[in-house]
CSV table of C-alpha atoms and ligand atoms in Angstrom, one decimal:
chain,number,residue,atom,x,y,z
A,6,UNK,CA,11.3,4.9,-7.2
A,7,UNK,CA,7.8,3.2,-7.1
A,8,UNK,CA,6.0,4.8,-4.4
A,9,UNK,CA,2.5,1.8,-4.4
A,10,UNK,CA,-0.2,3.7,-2.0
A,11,UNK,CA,-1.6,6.3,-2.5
A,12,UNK,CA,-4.4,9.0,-2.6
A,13,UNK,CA,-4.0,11.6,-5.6
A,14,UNK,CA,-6.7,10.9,-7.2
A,15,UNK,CA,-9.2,14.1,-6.8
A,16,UNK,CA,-12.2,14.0,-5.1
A,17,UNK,CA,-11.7,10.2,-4.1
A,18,UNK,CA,-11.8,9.9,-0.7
A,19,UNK,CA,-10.3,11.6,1.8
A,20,UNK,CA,-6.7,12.1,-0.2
A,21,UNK,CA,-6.7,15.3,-2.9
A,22,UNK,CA,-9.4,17.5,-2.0
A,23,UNK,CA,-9.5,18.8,-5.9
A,24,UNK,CA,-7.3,18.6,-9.1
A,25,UNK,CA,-5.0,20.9,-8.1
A,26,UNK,CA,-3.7,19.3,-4.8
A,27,UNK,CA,-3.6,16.2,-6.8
A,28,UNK,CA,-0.5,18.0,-8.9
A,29,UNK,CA,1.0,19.2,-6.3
A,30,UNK,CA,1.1,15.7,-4.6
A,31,UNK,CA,2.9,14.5,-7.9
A,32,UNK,CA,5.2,16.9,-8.7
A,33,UNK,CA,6.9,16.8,-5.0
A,34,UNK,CA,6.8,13.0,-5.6
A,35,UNK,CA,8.9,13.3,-8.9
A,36,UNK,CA,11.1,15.8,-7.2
A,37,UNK,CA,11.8,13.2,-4.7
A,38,UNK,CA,13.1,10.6,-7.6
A,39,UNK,CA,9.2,8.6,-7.8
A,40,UNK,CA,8.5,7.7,-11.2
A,41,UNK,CA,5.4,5.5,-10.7
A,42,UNK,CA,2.6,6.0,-8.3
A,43,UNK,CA,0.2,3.8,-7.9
A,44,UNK,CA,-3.3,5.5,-7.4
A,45,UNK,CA,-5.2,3.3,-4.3
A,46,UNK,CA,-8.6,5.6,-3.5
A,47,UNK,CA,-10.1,3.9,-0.3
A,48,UNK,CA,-12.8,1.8,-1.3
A,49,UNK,CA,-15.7,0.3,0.1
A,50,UNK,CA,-17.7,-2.4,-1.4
A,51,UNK,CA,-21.3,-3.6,-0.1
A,52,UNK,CA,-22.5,-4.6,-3.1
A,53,UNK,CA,-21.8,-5.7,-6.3
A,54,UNK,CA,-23.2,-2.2,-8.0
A,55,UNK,CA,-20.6,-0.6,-5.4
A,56,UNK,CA,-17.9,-1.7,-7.8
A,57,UNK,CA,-19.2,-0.1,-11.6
A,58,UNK,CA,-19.9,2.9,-9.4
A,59,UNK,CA,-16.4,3.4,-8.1
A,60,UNK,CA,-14.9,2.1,-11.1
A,61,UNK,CA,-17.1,5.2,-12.8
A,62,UNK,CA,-15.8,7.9,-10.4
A,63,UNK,CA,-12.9,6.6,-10.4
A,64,UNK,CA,-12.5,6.9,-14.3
A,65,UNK,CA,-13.7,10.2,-14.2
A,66,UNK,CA,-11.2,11.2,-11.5
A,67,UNK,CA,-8.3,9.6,-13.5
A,68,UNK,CA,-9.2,12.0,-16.6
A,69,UNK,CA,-9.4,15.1,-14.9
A,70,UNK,CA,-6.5,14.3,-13.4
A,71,UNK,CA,-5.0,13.6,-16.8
A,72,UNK,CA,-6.1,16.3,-18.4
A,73,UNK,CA,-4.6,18.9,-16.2
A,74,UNK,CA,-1.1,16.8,-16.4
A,75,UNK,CA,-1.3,17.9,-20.0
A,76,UNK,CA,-1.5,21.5,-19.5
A,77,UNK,CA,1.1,21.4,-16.9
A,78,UNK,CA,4.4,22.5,-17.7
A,79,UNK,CA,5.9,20.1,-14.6
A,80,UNK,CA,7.3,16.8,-14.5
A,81,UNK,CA,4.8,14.1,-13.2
A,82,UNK,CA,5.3,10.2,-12.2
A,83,UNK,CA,3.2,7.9,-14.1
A,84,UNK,CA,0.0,6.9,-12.8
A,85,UNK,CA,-1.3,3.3,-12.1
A,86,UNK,CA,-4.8,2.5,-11.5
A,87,UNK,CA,-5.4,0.5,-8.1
A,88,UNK,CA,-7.9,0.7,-5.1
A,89,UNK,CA,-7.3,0.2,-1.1
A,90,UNK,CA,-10.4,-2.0,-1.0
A,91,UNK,CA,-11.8,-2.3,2.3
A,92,UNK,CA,-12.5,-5.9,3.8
A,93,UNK,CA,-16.2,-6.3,4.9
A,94,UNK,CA,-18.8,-9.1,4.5
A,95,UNK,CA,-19.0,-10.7,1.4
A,96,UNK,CA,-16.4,-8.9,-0.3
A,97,UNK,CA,-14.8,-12.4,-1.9
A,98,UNK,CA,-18.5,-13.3,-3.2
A,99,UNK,CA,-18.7,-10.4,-6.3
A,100,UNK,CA,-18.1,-11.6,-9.5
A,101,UNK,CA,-16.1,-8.1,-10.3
A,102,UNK,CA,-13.7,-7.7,-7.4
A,103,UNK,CA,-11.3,-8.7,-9.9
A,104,UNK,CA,-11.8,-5.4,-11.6
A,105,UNK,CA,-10.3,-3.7,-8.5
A,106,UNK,CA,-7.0,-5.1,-8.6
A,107,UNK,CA,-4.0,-2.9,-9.7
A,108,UNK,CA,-3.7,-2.5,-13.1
A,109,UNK,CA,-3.8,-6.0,-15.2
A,110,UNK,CA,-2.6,-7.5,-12.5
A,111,UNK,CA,-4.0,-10.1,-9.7
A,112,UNK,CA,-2.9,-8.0,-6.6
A,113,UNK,CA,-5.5,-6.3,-4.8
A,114,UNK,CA,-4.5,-3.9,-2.4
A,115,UNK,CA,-6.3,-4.8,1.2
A,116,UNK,CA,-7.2,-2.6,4.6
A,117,UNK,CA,-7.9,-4.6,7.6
A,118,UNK,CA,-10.7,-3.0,9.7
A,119,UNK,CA,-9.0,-0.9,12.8
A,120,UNK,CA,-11.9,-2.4,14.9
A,121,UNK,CA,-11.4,-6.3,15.8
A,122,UNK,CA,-10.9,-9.1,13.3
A,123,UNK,CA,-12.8,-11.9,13.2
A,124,UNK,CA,-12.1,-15.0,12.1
A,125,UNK,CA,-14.3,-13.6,9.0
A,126,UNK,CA,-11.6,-11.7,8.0
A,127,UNK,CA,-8.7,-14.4,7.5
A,128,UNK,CA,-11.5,-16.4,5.7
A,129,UNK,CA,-12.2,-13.2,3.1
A,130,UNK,CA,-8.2,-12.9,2.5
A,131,UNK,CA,-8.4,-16.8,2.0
A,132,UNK,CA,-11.1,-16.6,-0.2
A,133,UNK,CA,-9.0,-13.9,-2.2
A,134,UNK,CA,-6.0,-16.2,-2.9
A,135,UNK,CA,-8.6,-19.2,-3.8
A,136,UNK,CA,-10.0,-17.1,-6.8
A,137,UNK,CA,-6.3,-16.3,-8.0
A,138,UNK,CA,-6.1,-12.9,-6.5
A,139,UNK,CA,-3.0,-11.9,-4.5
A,140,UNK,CA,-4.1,-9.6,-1.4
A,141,UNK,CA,-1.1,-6.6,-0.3
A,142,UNK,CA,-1.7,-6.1,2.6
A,143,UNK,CA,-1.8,-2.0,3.3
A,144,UNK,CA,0.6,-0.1,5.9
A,145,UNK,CA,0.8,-3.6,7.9
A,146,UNK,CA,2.9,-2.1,10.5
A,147,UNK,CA,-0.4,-0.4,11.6
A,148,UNK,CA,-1.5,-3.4,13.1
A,149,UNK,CA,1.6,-4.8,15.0
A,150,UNK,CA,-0.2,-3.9,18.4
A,151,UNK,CA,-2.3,-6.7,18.0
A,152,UNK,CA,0.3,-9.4,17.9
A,153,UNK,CA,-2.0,-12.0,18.5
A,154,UNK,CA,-4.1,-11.4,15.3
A,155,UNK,CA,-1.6,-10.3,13.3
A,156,UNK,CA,0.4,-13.3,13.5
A,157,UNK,CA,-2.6,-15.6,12.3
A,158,UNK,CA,-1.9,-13.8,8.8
A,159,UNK,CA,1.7,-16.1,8.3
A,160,UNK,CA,-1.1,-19.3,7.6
A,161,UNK,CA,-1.8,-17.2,4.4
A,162,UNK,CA,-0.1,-16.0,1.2
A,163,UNK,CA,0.1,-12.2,1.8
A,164,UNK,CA,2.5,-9.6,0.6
A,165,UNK,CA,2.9,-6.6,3.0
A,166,UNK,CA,3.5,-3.0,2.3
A,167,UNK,CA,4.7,-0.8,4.8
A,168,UNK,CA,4.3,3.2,4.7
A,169,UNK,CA,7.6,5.8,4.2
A,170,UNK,CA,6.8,7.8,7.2
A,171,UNK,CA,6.9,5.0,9.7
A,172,UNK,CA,10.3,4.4,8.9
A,173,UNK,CA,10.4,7.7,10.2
A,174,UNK,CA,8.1,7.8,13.2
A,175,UNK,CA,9.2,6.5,16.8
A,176,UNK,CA,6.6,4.9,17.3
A,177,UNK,CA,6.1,2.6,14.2
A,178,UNK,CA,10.0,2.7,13.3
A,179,UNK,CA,10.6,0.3,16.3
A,180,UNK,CA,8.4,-2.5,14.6
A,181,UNK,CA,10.1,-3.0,11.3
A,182,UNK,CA,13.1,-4.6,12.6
A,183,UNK,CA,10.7,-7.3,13.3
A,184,UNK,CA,8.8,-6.8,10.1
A,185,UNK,CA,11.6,-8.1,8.3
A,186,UNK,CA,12.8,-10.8,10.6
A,187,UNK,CA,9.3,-12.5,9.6
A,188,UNK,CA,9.3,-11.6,5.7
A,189,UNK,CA,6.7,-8.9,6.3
A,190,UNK,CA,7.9,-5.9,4.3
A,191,UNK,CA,7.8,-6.3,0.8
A,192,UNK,CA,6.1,-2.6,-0.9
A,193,UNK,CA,6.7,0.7,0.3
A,194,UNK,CA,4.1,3.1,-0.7
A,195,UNK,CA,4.1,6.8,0.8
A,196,UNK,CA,0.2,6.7,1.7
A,197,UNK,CA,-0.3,10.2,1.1
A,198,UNK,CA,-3.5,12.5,1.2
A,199,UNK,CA,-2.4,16.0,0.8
A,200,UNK,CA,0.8,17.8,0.9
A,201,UNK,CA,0.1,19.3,4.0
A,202,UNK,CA,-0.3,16.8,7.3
A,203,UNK,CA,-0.1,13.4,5.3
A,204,UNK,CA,2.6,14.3,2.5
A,205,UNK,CA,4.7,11.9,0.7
A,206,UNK,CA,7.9,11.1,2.3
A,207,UNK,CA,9.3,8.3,0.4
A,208,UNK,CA,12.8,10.2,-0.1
A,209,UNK,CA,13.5,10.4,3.5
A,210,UNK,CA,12.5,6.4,3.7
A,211,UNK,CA,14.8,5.8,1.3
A,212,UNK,CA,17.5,7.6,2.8
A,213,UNK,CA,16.4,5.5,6.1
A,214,UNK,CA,16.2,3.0,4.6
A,215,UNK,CA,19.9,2.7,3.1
A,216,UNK,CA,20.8,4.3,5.9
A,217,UNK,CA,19.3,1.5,8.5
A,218,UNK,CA,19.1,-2.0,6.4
A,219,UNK,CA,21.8,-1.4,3.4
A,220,UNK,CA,21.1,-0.3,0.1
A,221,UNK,CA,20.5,-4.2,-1.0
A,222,UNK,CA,16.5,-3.8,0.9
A,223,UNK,CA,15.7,-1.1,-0.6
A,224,UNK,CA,16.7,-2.6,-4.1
A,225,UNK,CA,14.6,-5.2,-2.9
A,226,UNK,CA,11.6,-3.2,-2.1
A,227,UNK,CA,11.7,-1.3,-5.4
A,228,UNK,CA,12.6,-4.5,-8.0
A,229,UNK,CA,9.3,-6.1,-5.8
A,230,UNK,CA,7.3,-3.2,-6.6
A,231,UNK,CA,8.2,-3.7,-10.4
A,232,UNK,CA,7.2,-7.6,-10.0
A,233,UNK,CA,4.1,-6.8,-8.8
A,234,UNK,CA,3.2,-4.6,-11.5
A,235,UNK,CA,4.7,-7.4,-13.9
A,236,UNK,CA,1.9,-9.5,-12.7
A,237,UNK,CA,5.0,-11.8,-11.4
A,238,UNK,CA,5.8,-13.5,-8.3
A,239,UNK,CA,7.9,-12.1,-5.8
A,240,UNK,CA,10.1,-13.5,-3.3
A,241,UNK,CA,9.0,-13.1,0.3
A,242,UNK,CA,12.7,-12.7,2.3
A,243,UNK,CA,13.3,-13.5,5.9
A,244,UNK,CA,16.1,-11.1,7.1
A,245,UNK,CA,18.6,-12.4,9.7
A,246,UNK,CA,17.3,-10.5,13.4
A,247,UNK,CA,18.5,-7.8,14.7
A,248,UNK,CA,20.6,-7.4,17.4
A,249,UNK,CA,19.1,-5.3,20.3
A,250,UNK,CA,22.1,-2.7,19.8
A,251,UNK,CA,21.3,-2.6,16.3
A,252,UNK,CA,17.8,-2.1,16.7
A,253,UNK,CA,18.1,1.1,18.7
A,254,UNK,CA,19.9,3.0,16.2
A,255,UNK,CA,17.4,2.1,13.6
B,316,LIG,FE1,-4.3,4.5,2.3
């Protein structure tokens, strides 16, 4: 399993508070069958300093991190380096906003604002794809309250990842049958901060998962995930809808 959001890296952001909860995170991800986790400390860039700043602590996190792997007898996921880069003013105009993208790659992982989105906003993501970056758009079933918006991201290029515990949550659970209808659930990435309120739960997504769409989606999700971190292109896939009946025992 590729779990492709999350917070482990210590002293980040508001994920691992130190070192320790960082191997805590990835040892109950191993034990739940992920092998790669790609590392995606919120970010926030105002200028382009902001970038060899976070690339610096983030560095610095990343060996720490490392380090204690090495002197820990338990099995650990690999780690991939990425961001979850904010999108604010200007954020297309720095020469170095390549450097955030995951890995080699040229996918960027993206958080809308939770306030409104201007127009500015769909300009920024287009400005991404111009320069050759691919924008993932993070948790987008977050935002499917604000149909109006959210449906002015189809003019655009955009891969979506969706988080393992709304697959789980009544609330957010009852949006992904439409997620797929429109192509819009491509990653799945665990989003976790902590093992305590925001653990990972990408093994009881998976079961869901199976469970709800078929095995064949969730070998979807996963041989996406691998794409991406290929650097390859991945094929968006429309899923027939969902009959009303079928819906409710999603
Ligand atoms: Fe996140």
């Amino acid at each position: 399993m590729i779990d492709f959001h999350s917070h482990i890296l210590p002293h980040m952001d508001d994920g691992a508070r130190n070192v320790k909860i960082s191997l805590d995170m990835l040892a109950d991800s191993y034990r739940q069958g992920v092998r790669t986790v790609v590392a995606t400390p919120h970010c926030l860039i105002l200028n382009e300093d902001d970038i060899d700043i976070f690339l610096k602590r983030r560095e610095d996190s990343y060996h720490e991190l490392m380090d204690a792997i090495s002197q820990d007898s338990r099995d650990f996921p690999e780690i991939i380096l990425g961001c979850e880069v904010q999108i604010t003013k200007g954020v297309t105009h720095f020469e170095k906003m390549r450097r955030l993208c995951i890995s080699d790659t040229n996918y960027i992982l993206i958080e809308m604002p939770y306030k409104k989105w201007t127009e500015d906003c769909f300009h920024y993501l287009y400005e991404l794809i111009i320069q050759g970056i691919n924008p993932i758009m993070a948790h987008i079933e977050r935002y499917m309250g604000r149909r109006k918006e959210f449906y002015n991201l189809y003019s655009l290029d955009l891969i979506y990842q969706v988080n393992a515990d709304s697959f789980l949550s009544p609330f957010y659970k009852k949006f992904i049958p439409d997620l797929f209808t429109t192509g819009s659930v491509q990653l799945l990435g665990s989003d976790m901060h902590n093992t305590s309120k925001r653990p990972s739960r990408m093994e009881d997504a998976k079961n869901r998962i199976i469970k709800s769409y078929g095995i064949e989606r969730y070998d979807q999700l996963m041989k996406n995930a691998e794409l991406v971190l290929k650097n390859e292109k991945i094929e968006k896939i429309r899923y027939q809808k969902m009959s009303f009946f079928k819906k409710l025992k999603v």
